[in-house]
Amino acid sequence: MNEDPITLLVVDDLRSNLFALEQMLAPLKVNTILAEGAQAGLKHLLHSQVDIVILDYSMPGMNGVEMAKLIHQQYSEPPPILFVTAHGNNVHGLEQTCYQVGAMDFIEKPIHEVQLVAKLKVLITLVKQREEMRRLATVDILTGLPNRLSFQDTIKQNMSLASRQKSKLGLLAFDLDDFKGINDKYGHDVGDALLIEFAKRLSNSIRTSDYAARIGGDEFVCLLTNIHNDDEVKNIAKKISEQCNGTFHYEGKELRITASTGAALYPDHGETPSLLSKAADVALYDVKANHKGSVKLCNSQDHRASNHERVTGHIKLGYQPIYDRQRDQIIGGEIFCRLENANEYGGIRGTIEHIRQLGLSRTFEKTLKDKLLGEVCTSSNSANLSGIQLFLNQSSRELINYELNQQLIDLSKQLESKNLHLTIDVSDWERARDMPLLIKHLATLHDAGIGLCIQDIGETSIPVAMLLTLRPEYIKLSRVLITSFEHNTIYSDIIDACCKLSQAINARLIAVGIETESQFHGLKQKTIQHFQGHLWDLDLNVDDFTKAISQHKHI
């Protein structure tokens, strides 16, 4: 809770009333500001931090009601107001009027000290709770550093100031080396202790004018103010790195902390928070790929452009058919993205993560969608695709982005003109960063006619109430269940439960990743509608996919 003293502003047109209230407030140990009249009170609100306002209801000139209205018009988070009135129940609708203009409560004259103190204690508690909630919303609970939300506000404010002063800022992006390996080997307690220790070293190594934050996982940032050139950023980054890297002791274990550091300069490498962060990330992931534990400053826009070309210039799409057992035909296809240089980054998942780390997710997503639209609309057999459902994988972390959702809606509209239907195939559900916003965006996509499929049912943790809210058209069984159910009755029972779940929420169940005939025959005994896997097809190009549909290829 916030231990700073509460500041009360007392507004009354009579000095005698002001001094009387000041005496009554003494036991509360609060800071008291006395204002004679509404105009004086408004001036104090402009120049002082006020937590609670005690306001006389009836004053000459601007009365208490008018002042309360003005306060609520001018302030996004107005302080609680306690009205003081001599009229009591003689004023018609006094209580309703007070609440309509934003007053939290009122007290009648003559004022009883006990009653006044009791009402103010309630308001003081409310103010402290609100401050604590605001603090928790901007502080990382584990390390005590500011969090991503606080960092975003701070970098915006500092960029605005630097722009006016024609000055520079430095941004350092840190990523702990091999953190996942330590976490997996020694457990989350050791991992948490390591994060706490790194945060402590980072806080102790930065200048008083700089700002450090933890923005997620093992990712930290530091905003450097009063910067003049590239060399200054690099020198500060190296000093911080030297003080943060080193031996770490925890319950008899001796571990070593090292962090890779990427640096960027405002406005040279980016004129917005997003662009500057992407520039620092480009440098960071070059460091992690080549010289872990060291520091690198982003070279230039040309460097970012070369990464852009390397990542997006070789996109290949594959289509894996999804079969309907009852109709014995292909009802859709899952879109797979391949890059010619994907093995460099550990396969497709590693590639997508690499693209995200480079800050090129938006460009990559748009390129992928443009290529998909171009292929399915210009294929020599595109007429055969009519009525087909196209399943496009999307990360839950990306779906909270407005720009991406607009891309999906535009893509869906163009596909619908060809009688093709888009379904987003949501992965990494448990890593969603802002669940209320994600649900809101999914509702918008649903209203635009875009279907929803949720992956890894039976393994991912998603509340049933959430499924009822989202109402997905499709759900996909976890591949772990598919590969294990023949040898473990528990997995088989889980699949049966997923079948019942799909029926209960009126969603179609897809068995994904079928590799063998025995898997297929075992799953056919259950109430599963759709099947997909390499047993029948690898990822087909668009022409082979449309040919398979036209030939009524069956399973």
XYZ file of C-alpha atoms in Angstrom:
555
model
C 0.000 0.000 0.000
C 1.065 3.607 -0.593
C 2.465 4.984 2.692
C 2.730 8.591 1.499
C 0.433 10.919 3.469
C -2.963 11.620 1.953
C -3.624 15.210 0.836
C -7.082 16.696 1.485
C -8.333 19.860 -0.160
C -10.998 21.630 1.917
C -13.093 24.192 0.010
C -15.464 26.576 1.795
C -16.311 30.269 1.430
C -16.031 30.909 5.202
C -12.646 30.956 6.919
C -14.178 29.931 10.230
C -15.497 26.726 8.639
C -12.118 26.008 7.068
C -10.249 26.331 10.374
C -12.861 24.232 12.204
C -12.495 21.433 9.652
C -8.708 21.654 9.856
C -8.889 20.963 13.583
C -11.243 18.013 13.096
C -8.888 16.492 10.487
C -5.815 16.638 12.735
C -6.253 13.074 14.153
C -6.097 11.599 10.621
C -2.488 12.793 10.130
C -3.122 14.000 6.597
C -1.847 16.967 4.610
C -4.568 19.622 4.551
C -4.924 22.411 1.996
C -7.476 25.138 2.779
C -9.154 27.001 -0.095
C -11.489 29.959 0.429
C -14.019 29.580 -2.370
C -14.310 27.473 -5.524
C -11.851 29.494 -7.639
C -9.101 29.131 -5.035
C -9.897 25.404 -4.800
C -9.534 24.908 -8.572
C -6.140 26.664 -8.538
C -4.893 24.244 -5.876
C -6.139 21.293 -7.953
C -4.101 22.553 -10.892
C -0.857 22.920 -8.940
C -1.056 20.265 -6.204
C -1.553 16.513 -5.980
C -4.921 16.188 -4.220
C -6.295 12.824 -3.082
C -9.677 13.842 -1.578
C -11.799 17.001 -1.827
C -14.087 18.185 1.008
C -16.453 20.607 -0.712
C -19.070 23.004 0.637
C -22.353 22.397 -1.173
C -23.549 26.024 -1.135
C -21.090 28.847 -1.911
C -21.550 32.256 -3.566
C -20.466 32.468 -7.202
C -19.520 28.946 -8.236
C -21.244 26.565 -5.841
C -20.117 23.079 -4.838
C -22.232 21.274 -7.446
C -20.803 23.372 -10.287
C -17.255 22.882 -9.035
C -17.772 19.114 -8.752
C -19.035 18.963 -12.340
C -16.003 20.911 -13.527
C -13.613 18.600 -11.674
C -15.118 15.536 -13.329
C -14.988 17.167 -16.744
C -11.341 18.169 -16.441
C -9.757 15.113 -14.804
C -9.620 11.547 -16.171
C -9.278 10.235 -12.600
C -10.899 12.887 -10.375
C -10.316 12.696 -6.626
C -13.224 11.488 -4.444
C -15.472 14.342 -3.263
C -17.214 14.631 0.111
C -19.939 17.283 0.158
C -20.661 19.341 3.277
C -24.171 20.821 3.437
C -26.248 22.827 5.899
C -29.479 21.947 4.098
C -29.692 18.255 4.857
C -32.942 16.640 3.850
C -34.500 20.045 3.115
C -32.818 20.001 -0.309
C -34.877 17.861 -2.675
C -32.892 14.996 -4.122
C -29.673 16.032 -2.331
C -28.275 12.516 -2.274
C -29.076 11.889 -5.930
C -27.601 15.251 -6.957
C -24.372 14.515 -5.084
C -23.876 11.171 -6.794
C -24.790 12.545 -10.228
C -21.975 15.094 -10.092
C -19.460 12.538 -8.864
C -19.486 13.061 -5.097
C -18.776 9.850 -3.154
C -20.689 10.920 -0.013
C -22.027 13.927 1.914
C -22.184 15.063 5.532
C -24.603 17.507 7.161
C -23.858 20.563 9.272
C -23.360 20.926 12.154
C -20.542 18.473 11.518
C -19.898 15.746 14.051
C -16.197 15.033 14.218
C -16.644 11.275 14.739
C -18.898 10.997 11.694
C -16.549 13.093 9.537
C -13.494 11.050 10.506
C -15.351 7.770 9.873
C -16.441 8.838 6.366
C -12.975 10.104 5.501
C -11.335 6.875 6.674
C -13.469 5.021 4.117
C -12.406 7.433 1.364
C -8.740 7.249 2.427
C -8.864 3.456 2.228
C -10.408 3.719 -1.239
C -7.676 6.113 -2.407
C -4.901 3.841 -1.088
C -6.456 0.791 -2.739
C -6.698 2.636 -6.034
C -3.045 3.689 -5.768
C -2.019 0.113 -4.972
C -3.951 -1.197 -7.966
C -2.279 1.392 -10.164
C 1.118 0.377 -8.791
C 0.477 -3.339 -9.312
C -0.613 -2.662 -12.881
C 2.781 -1.133 -13.671
C 5.191 -3.219 -11.550
C 6.587 -6.686 -12.250
C 5.600 -8.663 -9.151
C 8.589 -11.034 -9.210
C 11.463 -8.568 -9.590
C 9.909 -5.300 -8.426
C 11.025 -3.576 -11.634
C 8.554 -1.622 -13.765
C 6.711 -3.868 -16.227
C 6.003 -3.664 -19.958
C 3.027 -1.321 -19.498
C 5.038 1.116 -17.400
C 7.957 0.923 -19.838
C 5.715 1.739 -22.802
C 4.412 4.860 -21.055
C 7.912 5.932 -20.036
C 9.479 5.537 -23.474
C 6.621 7.522 -25.059
C 7.056 10.368 -22.570
C 10.838 10.441 -22.974
C 10.618 10.333 -26.758
C 8.232 13.272 -26.703
C 10.631 15.224 -24.473
C 13.680 14.244 -26.549
C 11.879 15.319 -29.723
C 11.193 18.781 -28.292
C 14.745 19.139 -26.981
C 16.352 17.661 -30.120
C 18.196 15.177 -27.919
C 18.875 11.428 -28.135
C 17.891 8.327 -26.166
C 19.456 4.900 -25.961
C 17.537 1.636 -25.672
C 19.175 -1.550 -24.401
C 17.441 -4.918 -24.820
C 18.697 -7.786 -22.625
C 17.998 -11.504 -22.986
C 19.423 -13.975 -20.466
C 21.553 -16.621 -22.153
C 20.452 -20.264 -21.734
C 17.811 -19.272 -19.202
C 15.422 -21.983 -20.362
C 18.085 -24.648 -19.827
C 18.675 -23.491 -16.235
C 14.936 -23.323 -15.595
C 14.391 -26.841 -16.966
C 17.389 -28.349 -15.179
C 17.061 -26.782 -11.736
C 13.389 -25.784 -11.571
C 11.373 -22.586 -11.544
C 12.511 -21.564 -8.044
C 16.096 -21.287 -9.270
C 14.898 -19.573 -12.452
C 12.925 -17.028 -10.444
C 15.859 -16.403 -8.124
C 18.099 -15.821 -11.143
C 15.647 -13.280 -12.594
C 15.466 -11.478 -9.255
C 19.255 -11.357 -8.977
C 19.686 -10.059 -12.526
C 17.042 -7.379 -11.920
C 18.881 -6.310 -8.750
C 22.216 -6.071 -10.563
C 20.624 -4.172 -13.428
C 19.010 -1.672 -11.060
C 22.308 -1.121 -9.236
C 24.329 -0.652 -12.413
C 22.280 1.981 -14.243
C 22.524 5.741 -13.794
C 19.913 7.575 -11.726
C 18.513 9.177 -14.881
C 17.999 5.810 -16.630
C 15.027 3.468 -16.480
C 15.099 -0.350 -16.298
C 12.122 -2.697 -16.722
C 11.264 -6.354 -17.125
C 9.021 -6.749 -20.150
C 8.418 -10.491 -19.977
C 10.077 -13.851 -19.308
C 13.839 -13.327 -19.261
C 13.599 -10.124 -21.308
C 14.728 -6.836 -19.742
C 15.174 -3.346 -21.162
C 16.902 -0.157 -20.125
C 16.125 3.328 -21.433
C 19.155 5.638 -21.408
C 18.515 9.378 -21.228
C 20.873 12.308 -21.906
C 22.664 10.427 -24.697
C 24.857 12.187 -27.270
C 26.174 9.517 -29.674
C 26.636 5.822 -30.532
C 29.850 5.429 -28.557
C 28.196 6.641 -25.370
C 25.416 4.054 -25.721
C 27.923 1.256 -26.339
C 30.130 2.273 -23.401
C 27.203 2.431 -20.979
C 25.867 -0.896 -22.263
C 29.252 -2.581 -21.765
C 29.551 -1.269 -18.199
C 26.062 -2.530 -17.357
C 26.823 -5.896 -18.964
C 30.054 -6.278 -16.967
C 28.260 -5.579 -13.677
C 25.286 -7.864 -14.447
C 27.203 -10.863 -15.802
C 28.892 -13.130 -13.301
C 28.536 -15.932 -10.766
C 25.194 -16.503 -9.076
C 24.799 -18.585 -5.894
C 21.549 -20.235 -4.851
C 21.210 -22.886 -2.114
C 24.678 -24.286 -2.668
C 24.477 -24.117 -6.459
C 26.945 -21.954 -8.335
C 25.548 -20.746 -11.640
C 26.630 -18.092 -14.069
C 24.480 -15.247 -15.337
C 25.218 -13.817 -18.761
C 22.956 -11.652 -20.876
C 23.134 -10.774 -24.540
C 22.542 -7.081 -25.173
C 21.207 -5.259 -28.207
C 21.315 -1.459 -28.357
C 19.647 1.192 -30.490
C 19.673 4.991 -30.618
C 16.711 7.369 -30.876
C 15.967 8.834 -33.380
C 18.749 7.317 -35.515
C 17.445 3.734 -35.484
C 13.762 4.387 -34.858
C 11.476 7.358 -34.311
C 8.688 5.467 -32.527
C 8.780 3.084 -29.525
C 7.947 0.171 -31.813
C 10.642 0.924 -34.386
C 13.287 1.624 -31.749
C 12.475 -1.634 -29.939
C 12.672 -3.567 -33.203
C 16.072 -2.037 -33.945
C 17.400 -3.064 -30.520
C 15.950 -6.556 -31.025
C 17.705 -6.906 -34.396
C 21.033 -6.212 -32.691
C 20.146 -8.474 -29.746
C 19.377 -11.538 -31.820
C 22.478 -11.059 -33.929
C 24.408 -11.183 -30.651
C 22.593 -14.331 -29.498
C 23.310 -16.030 -32.817
C 27.019 -15.166 -32.920
C 28.486 -13.824 -29.663
C 26.307 -14.624 -26.636
C 26.940 -12.466 -23.602
C 28.260 -9.514 -25.582
C 26.879 -6.120 -26.627
C 25.960 -4.946 -30.131
C 24.621 -1.643 -31.406
C 22.180 -1.717 -34.311
C 24.168 -0.834 -37.431
C 21.712 0.849 -39.746
C 18.387 0.645 -41.526
C 20.201 -1.393 -44.189
C 20.837 -4.140 -41.643
C 17.156 -4.322 -40.814
C 16.284 -4.346 -44.495
C 18.599 -7.306 -45.134
C 16.902 -9.253 -42.344
C 13.541 -8.337 -43.848
C 14.587 -9.729 -47.238
C 16.141 -12.861 -45.742
C 13.032 -13.697 -43.727
C 10.221 -12.826 -46.116
C 11.816 -13.341 -49.524
C 11.532 -17.150 -49.645
C 8.074 -17.935 -48.256
C 6.566 -21.195 -49.506
C 3.054 -22.365 -48.656
C 1.912 -25.956 -48.152
C -1.672 -27.233 -47.887
C -2.474 -30.336 -45.817
C -5.952 -31.725 -46.550
C -8.520 -32.228 -43.798
C -10.861 -35.132 -44.494
C -14.490 -35.533 -43.483
C -15.148 -39.185 -42.559
C -18.895 -39.184 -43.163
C -18.796 -37.366 -46.501
C -15.569 -39.135 -47.474
C -14.077 -36.025 -49.012
C -11.716 -33.132 -48.362
C -13.494 -30.285 -46.567
C -10.525 -28.011 -46.010
C -6.813 -27.613 -45.672
C -4.384 -26.323 -43.082
C -1.937 -23.747 -44.434
C 1.690 -24.400 -43.577
C 4.410 -21.827 -44.107
C 7.876 -22.889 -45.161
C 11.012 -20.815 -45.660
C 13.830 -22.027 -47.866
C 16.282 -21.268 -45.049
C 14.066 -22.582 -42.220
C 16.612 -25.175 -41.050
C 18.907 -22.304 -40.108
C 16.460 -21.421 -37.321
C 15.404 -24.893 -36.182
C 12.384 -25.560 -38.407
C 9.174 -23.626 -38.904
C 8.464 -22.906 -35.213
C 11.979 -21.639 -34.728
C 11.650 -19.566 -37.885
C 8.436 -17.905 -36.744
C 9.999 -17.154 -33.356
C 13.061 -15.723 -35.082
C 10.858 -13.504 -37.243
C 8.992 -12.278 -34.154
C 12.265 -11.533 -32.383
C 13.495 -9.513 -35.365
C 10.370 -7.383 -35.104
C 9.176 -8.408 -38.570
C 5.975 -10.203 -37.583
C 3.628 -7.672 -39.185
C 5.457 -7.653 -42.523
C 5.734 -11.436 -42.511
C 2.024 -11.887 -41.750
C 1.014 -9.549 -44.556
C 3.367 -11.250 -47.028
C 1.986 -14.667 -46.066
C -1.628 -13.547 -46.523
C -0.919 -11.873 -49.853
C 0.793 -15.033 -51.095
C -2.085 -17.235 -49.904
C -4.634 -15.044 -51.657
C -2.601 -14.966 -54.832
C -2.137 -18.743 -54.922
C -5.697 -19.870 -54.265
C -7.203 -17.280 -56.598
C -4.865 -17.890 -59.534
C -4.382 -21.670 -59.301
C -5.125 -23.484 -62.552
C -7.722 -25.523 -60.674
C -8.995 -22.753 -58.382
C -12.625 -23.552 -59.231
C -12.212 -26.863 -57.408
C -11.545 -24.983 -54.171
C -15.107 -23.628 -54.003
C -16.597 -24.196 -50.545
C -13.272 -25.235 -49.022
C -12.282 -24.174 -45.481
C -8.751 -22.742 -45.217
C -7.169 -23.085 -41.755
C -4.554 -20.391 -41.095
C -2.348 -20.692 -38.003
C -2.264 -17.580 -35.820
C -0.528 -16.975 -32.520
C -2.705 -15.767 -29.648
C 0.012 -13.194 -28.942
C -0.455 -11.695 -32.419
C -4.261 -11.735 -32.421
C -4.442 -8.863 -29.928
C -3.002 -6.615 -32.644
C -5.573 -4.454 -34.440
C -3.554 -4.241 -37.667
C -3.319 -8.037 -37.949
C -7.040 -8.443 -37.395
C -7.796 -5.969 -40.159
C -5.531 -8.003 -42.453
C -7.493 -11.149 -41.567
C -10.847 -9.454 -42.203
C -9.655 -8.122 -45.575
C -8.305 -11.576 -46.494
C -11.580 -13.240 -45.494
C -13.631 -10.859 -47.636
C -11.499 -11.560 -50.688
C -11.613 -15.318 -50.103
C -15.393 -15.209 -49.654
C -15.681 -13.638 -53.116
C -14.243 -16.956 -54.382
C -16.526 -18.997 -52.080
C -13.578 -19.883 -49.839
C -13.909 -19.719 -46.077
C -11.218 -18.633 -43.624
C -10.753 -20.223 -40.197
C -8.031 -19.035 -37.837
C -6.227 -21.887 -36.138
C -5.198 -20.496 -32.733
C -2.003 -21.830 -31.226
C -0.202 -21.136 -27.915
C -3.466 -20.314 -26.145
C -1.796 -20.421 -22.730
C 0.661 -17.674 -23.751
C -2.034 -15.097 -24.463
C -0.922 -11.785 -22.929
C -4.230 -9.944 -22.718
C -7.134 -12.389 -22.529
C -9.985 -9.808 -22.419
C -8.575 -8.043 -25.500
C -8.034 -11.379 -27.266
C -11.659 -12.394 -26.644
C -12.843 -9.010 -27.915
C -10.817 -9.346 -31.130
C -11.978 -12.937 -31.675
C -15.575 -11.719 -31.395
C -14.838 -9.066 -34.048
C -13.383 -11.723 -36.354
C -16.401 -13.973 -35.751
C -18.740 -11.117 -36.695
C -16.738 -10.735 -39.913
C -17.486 -14.371 -40.792
C -14.109 -15.838 -39.818
C -14.213 -19.263 -38.158
C -12.277 -20.272 -35.041
C -10.335 -23.459 -34.379
C -8.491 -24.085 -31.100
C -5.496 -26.419 -31.129
C -4.173 -28.949 -28.602
C -7.476 -29.769 -26.882
C -6.825 -32.375 -24.219
C -3.455 -30.861 -23.356
C -3.756 -27.074 -23.359
C -5.422 -25.468 -20.349
C -8.575 -23.615 -21.380
C -11.623 -23.243 -19.081
C -14.867 -24.757 -20.313
C -16.569 -21.407 -19.657
C -14.104 -19.852 -22.109
C -15.006 -22.415 -24.756
C -18.683 -21.635 -24.234
C -17.912 -17.941 -24.647
C -15.797 -18.383 -27.773
C -17.969 -21.061 -29.432
C -15.234 -22.378 -31.778
C -16.399 -24.077 -34.955
C -13.536 -26.585 -34.715
C -11.261 -28.000 -32.027
C -8.128 -30.048 -32.674
C -6.936 -32.932 -30.538
C -3.457 -32.651 -29.117
C -0.872 -34.599 -31.134
C 0.358 -36.087 -27.851
C -2.988 -37.854 -27.479
C -2.840 -39.176 -31.047
C 0.639 -40.645 -30.648
C -0.036 -42.191 -27.216
C -3.660 -43.392 -27.033
C -2.919 -46.872 -28.455
C -0.545 -47.648 -25.609
C -2.185 -45.812 -22.738
C -5.871 -46.158 -21.833
C -5.794 -42.829 -19.975
C -5.024 -41.007 -23.222
C -7.791 -42.962 -24.945
C -10.241 -41.936 -22.204
C -9.166 -38.295 -22.620
C -9.931 -38.517 -26.348
C -13.385 -39.911 -25.508
C -13.934 -36.973 -23.144
C -12.841 -34.551 -25.896
C -15.380 -36.166 -28.241
C -18.137 -35.508 -25.703
C -16.835 -31.968 -25.182
C -16.993 -31.231 -28.917
C -20.593 -32.449 -29.024
C -21.513 -30.382 -25.952
C -20.194 -27.132 -27.434
C -21.326 -28.024 -30.970
C -17.801 -27.949 -32.404
C -16.306 -30.324 -34.966
C -13.385 -32.391 -33.684
C -10.260 -32.832 -35.828
C -7.672 -35.547 -35.171
C -4.353 -34.044 -36.267
C -0.996 -35.670 -36.949
C -2.114 -39.176 -37.892
C 0.946 -41.090 -39.045
C -0.085 -44.780 -39.071
C -2.972 -46.971 -40.199
C -3.405 -48.332 -36.674
C -3.839 -44.798 -35.289
C -6.483 -44.083 -37.921
C -8.415 -47.321 -37.358
C -8.351 -46.850 -33.590
C -9.671 -43.280 -33.888
C -12.382 -44.324 -36.369
C -14.027 -46.258 -33.536
C -14.606 -42.955 -31.747
C -16.978 -40.146 -32.706
C -14.395 -38.019 -34.536
C -15.557 -36.250 -37.682
C -12.353 -35.024 -39.315
C -8.847 -36.392 -39.856
C -5.547 -34.906 -40.953
C -2.000 -36.210 -41.165
C 0.975 -37.445 -43.123
C -0.600 -40.907 -43.405
C -2.311 -39.596 -46.530
C -0.524 -36.441 -47.609
C 2.534 -34.369 -46.934
C 2.126 -30.628 -47.425
C 0.871 -30.200 -50.992
C 1.403 -27.205 -53.244
C -1.770 -25.386 -54.248
C -2.139 -27.172 -57.603
C -1.785 -30.650 -56.082
C -4.173 -29.652 -53.305
C -6.879 -28.602 -55.772
C -6.289 -31.765 -57.833
C -6.792 -33.915 -54.731
C -10.105 -32.168 -54.092
C -11.276 -32.555 -57.709
C -10.408 -36.261 -57.655
C -12.543 -36.730 -54.506
C -9.538 -38.282 -52.847
C -10.849 -40.327 -49.950
C -9.577 -42.054 -46.831
